[in-house]
XYZ file of C-alpha atoms in Angstrom:
591
model
C 10.905 -5.940 13.762
C 10.526 -7.899 10.604
C 11.943 -6.649 7.241
C 8.326 -6.224 5.946
C 7.270 -4.048 8.845
C 10.533 -2.074 8.679
C 10.004 -1.367 4.975
C 6.437 -0.312 5.565
C 7.545 2.066 8.202
C 10.048 3.580 5.858
C 7.461 3.860 3.045
C 4.923 5.528 5.335
C 7.229 8.647 5.832
C 7.596 9.665 2.224
C 5.607 12.933 2.754
C 7.483 13.759 5.920
C 10.743 13.101 4.204
C 9.779 15.456 1.363
C 9.114 18.106 4.077
C 12.350 17.267 5.874
C 14.270 17.861 2.592
C 13.015 21.416 2.618
C 14.275 21.938 6.196
C 17.278 24.261 5.231
C 14.751 26.607 3.582
C 12.574 26.407 6.618
C 15.604 27.372 8.711
C 16.123 30.440 6.448
C 12.447 31.472 6.914
C 12.815 31.098 10.605
C 15.803 33.354 10.683
C 14.021 35.924 8.581
C 10.951 35.645 10.811
C 13.100 36.328 13.933
C 14.511 39.579 12.344
C 11.055 40.666 11.091
C 9.602 40.181 14.618
C 12.450 42.075 16.212
C 11.930 44.834 13.760
C 8.170 44.834 14.647
C 9.202 46.625 17.880
C 10.060 49.633 15.697
C 6.572 51.138 15.892
C 6.427 50.807 19.696
C 9.837 52.218 20.233
C 9.252 55.088 17.878
C 6.049 56.142 19.517
C 7.678 55.851 22.933
C 10.539 58.132 21.876
C 8.322 60.621 20.200
C 6.039 61.056 23.272
C 8.738 60.948 25.912
C 11.717 62.556 24.199
C 10.836 64.572 21.116
C 7.662 66.290 22.445
C 9.340 67.116 25.711
C 12.498 68.425 24.170
C 10.906 69.875 20.979
C 14.018 68.824 19.109
C 13.513 68.756 15.319
C 16.925 66.990 14.618
C 15.993 64.256 17.073
C 12.658 63.789 15.313
C 14.269 63.596 11.967
C 16.874 61.109 13.163
C 14.384 58.826 14.872
C 12.156 59.060 11.746
C 14.969 58.024 9.480
C 15.864 55.233 11.699
C 12.248 53.995 11.870
C 11.983 54.277 8.072
C 15.097 52.166 7.556
C 13.767 49.531 10.069
C 10.362 49.400 8.266
C 12.084 49.168 4.829
C 14.277 46.262 6.048
C 11.214 44.542 7.668
C 9.253 44.806 4.518
C 12.138 43.490 2.314
C 12.596 40.549 4.653
C 8.893 39.861 4.721
C 8.783 39.860 0.941
C 11.831 37.538 0.770
C 10.167 35.334 3.376
C 6.971 35.091 1.259
C 9.075 34.163 -1.918
C 11.110 31.583 0.078
C 7.793 29.899 1.146
C 6.599 29.895 -2.404
C 9.791 28.117 -3.424
C 9.347 25.644 -0.539
C 5.923 24.741 -1.855
C 7.436 24.261 -5.353
C 10.327 22.090 -4.032
C 7.979 19.976 -1.989
C 5.816 19.509 -5.160
C 8.895 18.510 -7.050
C 9.859 15.918 -4.468
C 6.574 14.142 -4.711
C 5.039 14.889 -8.139
C 6.517 11.850 -9.826
C 5.442 9.604 -6.934
C 1.895 11.103 -7.028
C 1.656 10.454 -10.683
C 2.727 6.912 -10.024
C -0.233 6.657 -7.491
C -2.609 8.037 -9.975
C -1.476 5.508 -12.556
C -1.651 2.597 -10.113
C -4.772 3.215 -8.077
C -7.227 2.330 -10.851
C -5.475 -1.106 -10.991
C -6.083 -1.494 -7.290
C -9.740 -1.084 -7.638
C -9.956 2.686 -6.776
C -12.720 4.801 -8.202
C -12.159 7.804 -10.454
C -12.714 10.231 -7.488
C -10.172 8.372 -5.433
C -7.601 7.974 -8.219
C -7.222 11.767 -8.652
C -7.277 12.548 -4.985
C -3.494 12.379 -4.548
C -3.024 15.217 -7.102
C -5.546 17.430 -5.170
C -3.937 16.581 -1.851
C -0.489 17.594 -3.292
C -1.959 20.880 -4.516
C -3.549 21.581 -1.142
C -0.270 21.003 0.723
C 1.750 22.980 -1.745
C -0.807 25.866 -1.646
C -0.654 26.121 2.068
C 3.150 26.058 2.136
C 3.189 28.861 -0.411
C 0.704 31.057 1.458
C 1.031 33.336 4.509
C -0.315 30.650 6.747
C 3.159 29.183 7.692
C 4.308 32.644 8.641
C 1.988 32.477 11.704
C 3.719 29.346 12.808
C 7.144 30.964 12.554
C 5.828 34.201 14.305
C 4.116 32.444 17.250
C 7.465 31.614 19.110
C 7.993 35.366 19.389
C 4.630 36.107 21.067
C 6.175 35.731 24.643
C 8.726 38.509 23.790
C 5.880 40.981 22.954
C 3.728 39.730 25.956
C 6.884 40.244 28.190
C 7.143 43.695 26.785
C 3.518 44.357 27.706
C 4.349 43.280 31.373
C 7.329 45.454 31.427
C 5.156 48.449 30.393
C 2.645 47.648 33.058
C 1.464 44.370 34.795
C -2.196 45.154 33.933
C -1.220 45.628 30.259
C 0.445 42.180 30.418
C -2.598 40.530 31.985
C -4.934 41.851 29.425
C -2.665 40.710 26.625
C -2.400 37.189 28.017
C -6.164 37.023 28.527
C -6.707 38.126 24.928
C -4.150 35.657 23.638
C -5.799 32.769 25.507
C -9.239 33.759 24.219
C -8.065 33.738 20.589
C -6.200 30.403 21.032
C -9.367 28.859 22.312
C -11.208 30.318 19.321
C -8.580 28.765 17.037
C -8.878 25.268 18.564
C -12.730 25.604 18.383
C -12.380 26.566 14.712
C -10.290 23.414 14.051
C -12.882 21.040 15.812
C -15.756 22.703 14.068
C -14.258 22.854 10.575
C -12.672 19.507 10.383
C -15.852 17.539 9.376
C -17.142 20.075 6.866
C -13.699 20.495 5.229
C -13.463 16.680 4.713
C -17.026 16.544 3.279
C -16.186 19.528 0.961
C -13.154 17.698 -0.428
C -15.124 14.530 -1.067
C -18.044 16.254 -2.779
C -15.669 18.323 -4.829
C -13.939 15.088 -6.111
C -17.432 13.492 -6.887
C -18.585 16.651 -8.856
C -15.316 16.733 -10.807
C -15.591 13.068 -11.688
C -19.079 13.297 -12.871
C -18.279 16.398 -15.040
C -15.240 14.622 -16.519
C -17.246 11.437 -17.281
C -20.007 13.544 -18.965
C -17.446 15.359 -21.079
C -15.724 12.115 -22.214
C -19.096 10.555 -23.158
C -20.706 13.634 -24.592
C -21.605 11.834 -27.933
C -23.463 9.016 -26.216
C -25.259 11.515 -23.871
C -26.463 13.601 -26.877
C -27.414 10.663 -29.069
C -29.261 8.648 -26.369
C -31.120 11.651 -24.911
C -29.470 11.320 -21.482
C -28.618 15.003 -20.996
C -31.665 15.874 -18.903
C -31.322 12.892 -16.580
C -27.653 13.344 -16.019
C -28.179 17.055 -15.497
C -30.390 16.232 -12.561
C -27.791 13.880 -11.074
C -25.085 16.553 -11.539
C -27.337 19.203 -9.901
C -27.731 16.984 -6.842
C -23.984 16.454 -6.592
C -23.304 19.986 -7.340
C -25.854 21.326 -4.677
C -24.253 18.983 -2.075
C -20.878 20.496 -2.954
C -22.215 23.960 -2.537
C -23.814 23.172 0.743
C -20.585 21.509 2.008
C -18.701 24.632 0.952
C -21.181 26.863 2.828
C -20.854 24.711 5.984
C -17.059 24.794 5.799
C -17.088 28.553 5.201
C -19.435 29.238 7.934
C -17.529 27.076 10.330
C -14.314 29.212 9.823
C -15.376 32.549 8.591
C -17.725 33.400 11.437
C -15.141 32.617 14.050
C -12.416 34.391 12.080
C -14.573 37.480 11.959
C -15.302 37.323 15.667
C -11.583 36.857 16.365
C -10.716 39.930 14.255
C -13.335 42.073 16.178
C -12.213 40.720 19.458
C -8.668 41.739 18.695
C -9.809 45.279 17.677
C -11.822 45.466 21.010
C -8.677 44.333 22.914
C -6.536 46.987 21.161
C -9.058 49.711 22.028
C -9.353 48.323 25.509
C -5.625 48.549 25.985
C -5.763 52.229 24.913
C -8.577 52.882 27.450
C -6.645 50.959 30.159
C -3.446 52.899 29.197
C -5.381 56.222 29.393
C -6.534 55.396 32.844
C -3.103 54.428 34.035
C -1.731 57.730 32.486
C -4.428 59.653 34.452
C -3.329 57.769 37.540
C 0.243 58.700 36.826
C 1.367 55.128 36.558
C 2.659 55.320 33.024
C 3.362 57.919 30.285
C 1.434 58.749 27.098
C 4.205 57.172 24.931
C 3.965 53.937 26.919
C 0.232 53.856 26.314
C 0.596 53.996 22.502
C 3.540 51.584 22.665
C 1.511 49.120 24.713
C -1.351 49.153 22.053
C 1.066 48.468 19.236
C 2.939 45.804 21.136
C -0.210 43.884 22.164
C -1.453 44.058 18.573
C 1.696 42.613 17.344
C 1.644 39.868 19.997
C -1.821 38.675 18.850
C -1.264 39.084 15.184
C 0.105 35.553 14.567
C -2.983 34.029 16.116
C -5.245 36.132 13.846
C -3.308 35.138 10.747
C -3.534 31.454 11.864
C -7.314 31.738 12.299
C -7.616 33.497 8.781
C -5.704 30.648 7.110
C -7.135 27.788 9.124
C -9.185 26.530 6.281
C -6.015 26.113 4.130
C -4.192 24.551 7.083
C -7.051 21.966 7.782
C -7.202 21.068 4.014
C -3.350 20.689 3.932
C -3.365 18.608 7.098
C -6.031 16.248 5.789
C -4.229 16.035 2.429
C -1.036 15.203 4.187
C -2.657 12.325 6.120
C -4.387 10.941 3.006
C -1.320 11.158 0.915
C 0.688 9.366 3.611
C -1.896 6.701 3.953
C -2.201 6.057 0.157
C 1.592 5.951 -0.149
C 1.843 3.303 2.602
C -0.787 1.190 0.716
C 0.948 1.533 -2.652
C 4.676 1.487 -1.899
C 7.185 2.742 -4.476
C 8.570 0.089 -6.880
C 11.715 -1.274 -5.477
C 14.825 -1.364 -7.725
C 15.168 -4.898 -9.117
C 17.979 -6.517 -11.045
C 17.675 -6.053 -14.823
C 16.741 -9.283 -16.523
C 17.756 -10.325 -20.109
C 15.129 -9.935 -22.766
C 12.752 -13.024 -22.820
C 13.037 -15.069 -25.996
C 12.013 -18.733 -25.261
C 8.634 -19.318 -23.612
C 5.622 -18.188 -21.592
C 4.435 -20.273 -18.678
C 1.115 -19.794 -16.977
C 0.967 -21.883 -13.777
C -2.494 -22.502 -12.036
C -3.358 -18.759 -11.804
C -6.409 -17.298 -10.188
C -7.263 -13.744 -11.165
C -9.866 -11.325 -9.631
C -10.823 -7.730 -10.492
C -8.840 -5.160 -8.586
C -10.315 -4.620 -5.097
C -12.155 -7.963 -4.997
C -11.267 -11.474 -3.928
C -13.806 -13.399 -6.093
C -11.811 -15.077 -8.918
C -12.813 -14.474 -12.576
C -10.122 -16.810 -13.925
C -9.762 -20.073 -12.177
C -6.777 -22.460 -12.223
C -5.680 -21.603 -15.709
C -2.412 -23.130 -16.946
C -0.761 -23.095 -20.412
C 2.592 -23.201 -22.041
C 3.609 -21.327 -25.163
C 6.996 -21.515 -26.974
C 8.657 -18.834 -29.067
C 7.007 -18.672 -32.497
C 3.565 -19.891 -31.334
C 0.355 -18.080 -31.544
C -2.708 -18.787 -29.388
C -6.283 -17.951 -30.244
C -8.479 -17.667 -27.187
C -12.144 -17.999 -27.842
C -15.308 -18.467 -25.638
C -18.577 -16.824 -24.705
C -18.774 -13.313 -23.308
C -17.896 -12.957 -19.575
C -15.858 -16.197 -19.668
C -12.687 -14.399 -18.316
C -10.780 -13.859 -21.608
C -10.036 -10.154 -21.048
C -9.229 -10.805 -17.463
C -6.663 -13.491 -18.537
C -5.259 -10.924 -21.032
C -4.826 -8.363 -18.414
C -2.966 -10.879 -16.165
C -0.748 -11.986 -18.937
C 0.587 -8.471 -19.474
C 0.873 -7.767 -15.729
C -1.955 -5.206 -15.416
C -3.953 -7.251 -12.985
C -1.981 -9.259 -10.388
C -2.841 -12.887 -9.665
C -4.364 -14.091 -6.457
C -2.488 -17.345 -6.776
C -0.114 -18.914 -9.311
C 2.594 -17.378 -11.415
C 3.029 -16.013 -14.990
C 6.547 -16.431 -16.134
C 8.614 -15.333 -19.084
C 11.659 -17.490 -19.546
C 11.230 -18.679 -15.946
C 10.987 -15.175 -14.349
C 7.680 -14.208 -12.766
C 6.256 -10.898 -14.010
C 6.758 -9.220 -10.593
C 10.512 -9.778 -10.825
C 10.554 -7.201 -13.679
C 10.570 -3.493 -13.274
C 7.209 -2.419 -14.808
C 8.680 -0.145 -17.536
C 11.312 -2.725 -18.385
C 8.664 -5.438 -18.624
C 6.589 -3.166 -20.882
C 9.306 -3.032 -23.455
C 8.934 -6.773 -23.988
C 5.221 -6.741 -24.178
C 2.718 -5.508 -26.790
C -0.854 -5.062 -25.564
C -3.992 -4.018 -27.534
C -6.801 -3.665 -24.953
C -10.486 -4.303 -25.834
C -11.116 -0.648 -25.198
C -8.595 1.215 -27.278
C -7.132 4.259 -25.546
C -4.973 6.761 -27.380
C -3.438 9.862 -25.986
C -3.432 13.523 -27.053
C -0.291 13.838 -29.271
C 0.889 12.891 -32.753
C 0.387 9.557 -34.426
C 4.125 8.919 -34.279
C 4.186 9.654 -30.435
C 1.384 7.240 -29.828
C 2.953 4.519 -31.802
C 6.257 5.013 -30.109
C 4.663 4.963 -26.689
C 5.795 8.530 -26.141
C 9.466 7.555 -25.838
C 11.433 10.759 -26.381
C 14.251 9.264 -28.522
C 12.221 6.949 -30.703
C 13.794 6.203 -34.037
C 11.634 7.040 -37.091
C 12.562 3.763 -38.716
C 11.147 1.804 -35.769
C 7.876 3.702 -35.745
C 7.382 3.179 -39.506
C 8.299 -0.410 -39.180
C 5.637 -0.959 -36.497
C 3.029 0.908 -38.635
C 3.930 -1.269 -41.640
C 3.726 -4.418 -39.597
C 0.259 -3.398 -38.432
C -0.779 -2.530 -42.038
C -1.316 1.098 -40.946
C 1.437 2.855 -42.933
C -0.670 3.840 -45.906
C -3.534 4.798 -43.711
C -1.295 7.160 -41.687
C 0.209 8.685 -44.768
C -3.336 9.626 -45.854
C -3.944 11.669 -42.756
C -3.594 15.465 -43.095
C 0.004 15.583 -41.700
C 0.887 11.933 -41.836
C 2.727 10.703 -38.779
C 2.797 14.223 -37.414
C -1.035 14.455 -37.326
C -2.347 15.267 -33.848
C -5.181 12.898 -32.984
C -6.713 14.787 -30.086
C -7.651 13.455 -26.636
C -8.509 9.632 -26.803
C -7.872 9.649 -30.533
C -10.946 11.729 -31.275
C -9.666 12.785 -34.686
C -9.637 9.173 -35.907
C -12.285 6.626 -36.804
C -12.766 3.518 -34.658
C -10.862 1.345 -37.319
C -8.103 3.934 -37.551
C -7.638 4.025 -33.747
C -7.466 0.249 -33.616
C -4.809 0.075 -36.381
C -2.675 2.748 -34.691
C -3.105 0.927 -31.417
C -1.965 -2.245 -33.039
C 1.098 -0.530 -34.333
C 1.861 0.715 -30.814
C 1.528 -2.891 -29.516
C 3.970 -4.062 -32.093
C 6.431 -1.122 -31.606
C 9.923 -2.296 -30.547
C 9.306 -5.996 -31.610
C 8.009 -7.157 -28.042
C 8.376 -10.840 -27.219
C 4.812 -11.325 -25.941
C 1.948 -9.719 -27.914
C -1.477 -9.848 -26.394
C -4.448 -8.635 -28.573
C -7.860 -8.372 -27.027
C -10.528 -8.248 -29.844
C -8.100 -6.683 -32.328
C -10.537 -6.806 -35.205
C -13.575 -5.472 -33.538
C -13.562 -2.261 -35.754
C -11.727 -3.662 -38.743
C -12.950 -4.362 -42.201
C -11.743 -7.193 -44.542
C -8.437 -5.338 -45.328
C -8.014 -4.748 -41.701
C -8.389 -8.448 -40.971
C -5.813 -9.306 -43.578
C -3.325 -6.852 -42.093
C -3.929 -8.138 -38.630
C -3.078 -11.715 -39.757
C -0.019 -10.514 -41.418
C 0.979 -8.809 -38.242
C 0.377 -11.956 -36.209
C 2.379 -14.012 -38.707
C 5.301 -11.576 -38.533
C 5.485 -11.708 -34.724
C 5.618 -15.518 -34.869
C 8.229 -15.596 -37.713
C 10.672 -13.332 -35.650
C 10.265 -15.693 -32.584
C 7.663 -13.815 -30.621
C 4.542 -15.213 -28.859
C 1.016 -13.951 -29.799
C -2.248 -14.341 -27.814
C -5.337 -13.292 -29.733
C -8.744 -12.940 -28.026
C -11.558 -12.827 -30.492
C -15.157 -13.820 -31.368
C -14.416 -13.603 -35.052
C -12.697 -16.577 -36.720
C -11.009 -14.153 -39.210
C -8.475 -13.255 -36.567
C -7.352 -16.889 -36.029
C -5.878 -17.437 -39.543
C -2.230 -17.244 -38.455
C -2.349 -18.883 -34.964
C -1.391 -22.503 -34.465
C -3.044 -23.066 -31.064
C -6.599 -22.389 -29.978
C -8.053 -22.584 -26.413
C -11.657 -22.530 -25.389
C -12.477 -20.551 -22.241
C -15.665 -21.104 -20.254
C -16.664 -19.820 -16.746
C -13.160 -18.686 -16.047
C -11.517 -21.930 -17.034
C -9.791 -23.294 -20.160
C -11.941 -26.217 -21.160
C -9.937 -27.311 -24.222
C -6.670 -26.404 -25.911
C -4.843 -27.812 -28.899
C -4.009 -27.289 -32.587
C -6.166 -24.705 -34.196
C -8.013 -26.837 -36.818
C -8.768 -29.639 -34.396
C -10.158 -27.347 -31.800
C -12.332 -25.347 -34.241
C -13.652 -28.609 -35.792
C -14.706 -29.916 -32.407
C -16.424 -26.674 -31.697
C -18.221 -26.883 -35.031
C -19.316 -30.521 -34.355
C -20.577 -29.531 -30.921
C -22.576 -26.637 -32.315
C -24.138 -28.706 -35.159
C -24.930 -31.900 -33.005
C -28.690 -31.989 -32.135
C -29.438 -31.546 -28.442
C -30.047 -35.017 -26.884
C -33.053 -35.865 -24.977
C -32.865 -35.067 -21.278
C -33.279 -38.661 -20.243
C -30.496 -39.956 -22.482
C -27.579 -37.517 -22.253
C -24.460 -38.992 -23.833
C -20.855 -38.204 -22.540
C -18.897 -36.025 -24.912
C -16.659 -37.764 -27.374
C -12.896 -37.804 -26.681
C -11.204 -35.098 -28.766
C -9.160 -36.066 -31.718
C -5.467 -35.846 -32.276
C -3.683 -33.497 -29.843
C -6.691 -31.789 -28.570
C -6.647 -31.628 -24.788
C -9.745 -31.394 -22.615
C -8.878 -29.232 -19.522
C -10.808 -28.987 -16.188
């Protein structure tokens, strides 16, 4: 077995390992279940003694003594059953604790692997399903089933015909249980899928409420939501009908069996083959023998959902293995090297960035310009390690990005995405990237570097102002300034800014250029992606990107002059198309 396959095998047992870690608690539940099932004989033995000893002897002291013993046994059984339920609830909580961090890691990584919104949140729902089943009465049926032969054997000891009827009833209910599983598997899967789709659509509509209202899209989206909702309701009906009908039939069948046992017992009493006490005891014992199967049928929906969640969770974890521990590397401080990289969107293999190479030294700033859809934002995502490369490497001081632990790499990178996303919390928490022990001086320094300090002081509670989900309490320009401060927090070595001045005014442009200059002066590297020349005032290099390739790169003024010349040169006749002039100075044509 190769090392890779061995590692894959280990990674694919994470959910099983979490269950295995709960095995001591499961053993405790099994012990309690054994005692509870033995105490379940109390009713049968009590009835037997009443009919065969108390009624015949007419002894009041014997009746009182037997009743007190039965009461103590019932109290002990109820107490142990209550403790068993609490232990199962804690098993579910411990299982959740074992996997919650890993599941959050999956939720954070799946969108970067091309997963849809409905798929990205599925691990959370799967974990909830498994925990919910573990905390319910469903597992008690699994622990009680091994004791069914004891009760069935007791039925045979009372009378062979009583045992035969009990076995027949048990076989029928087991067949019903298997039939329930086969019939409910498909509807349960469809119900889970449609539930995720409905939740995703509702969440998307909530997040885009302003656009929906302003653009008059409410009616159209309501129709789409109604279609998804109706499908979810219908899936729920099918899943419910698949299990509830059979569950009701199993319950009625068990009641018929119990009454049938009484009828059979009465016949045997008349025939003188058993006593009246044995007749009542047989009915109670058979009822107890079949109870675990009825509980299993009643909780089969939860069991099916938990089983499907277990398999999905296991599969997703095998596709996205946990981050391996890597040796900590020193902070980068010298250069950035991009070596013939090809980058595609997650989940696809069609490159958006093709054969891009560049070298930047500490203290340099690169402005990346070009038409829309030329691959600039894709290159930015690759530079910060968000999107992996199909081929080629991106290196900081000679170390490829995948040689860093993600959070460790993040401390050396500042990133301002094109679509600014802030989190519900205070301004200070957002700037500090929610680090719990962030120093106030570092937060203020980052805000001052971004030119956002005065802006933040003008907010109702300054740095302690809560900005709401996605920064809803701030304007577009304020969100961009706070996000820029977040990118600059901690003095990262590589700062990548994607359209950083899209929502800025003139004062914001000046603050942005001062921030770019400050990064360069302290020995960092800045990459600025922009369509507005105002953001290029403090970079020393400019690259032109077209169709996923860097067509030219060199000193800022020379590249911008060549672009201006190309834009002002009249279009030549089709028959006489001259070759482009060689770039001046250090300007390099690439590709």
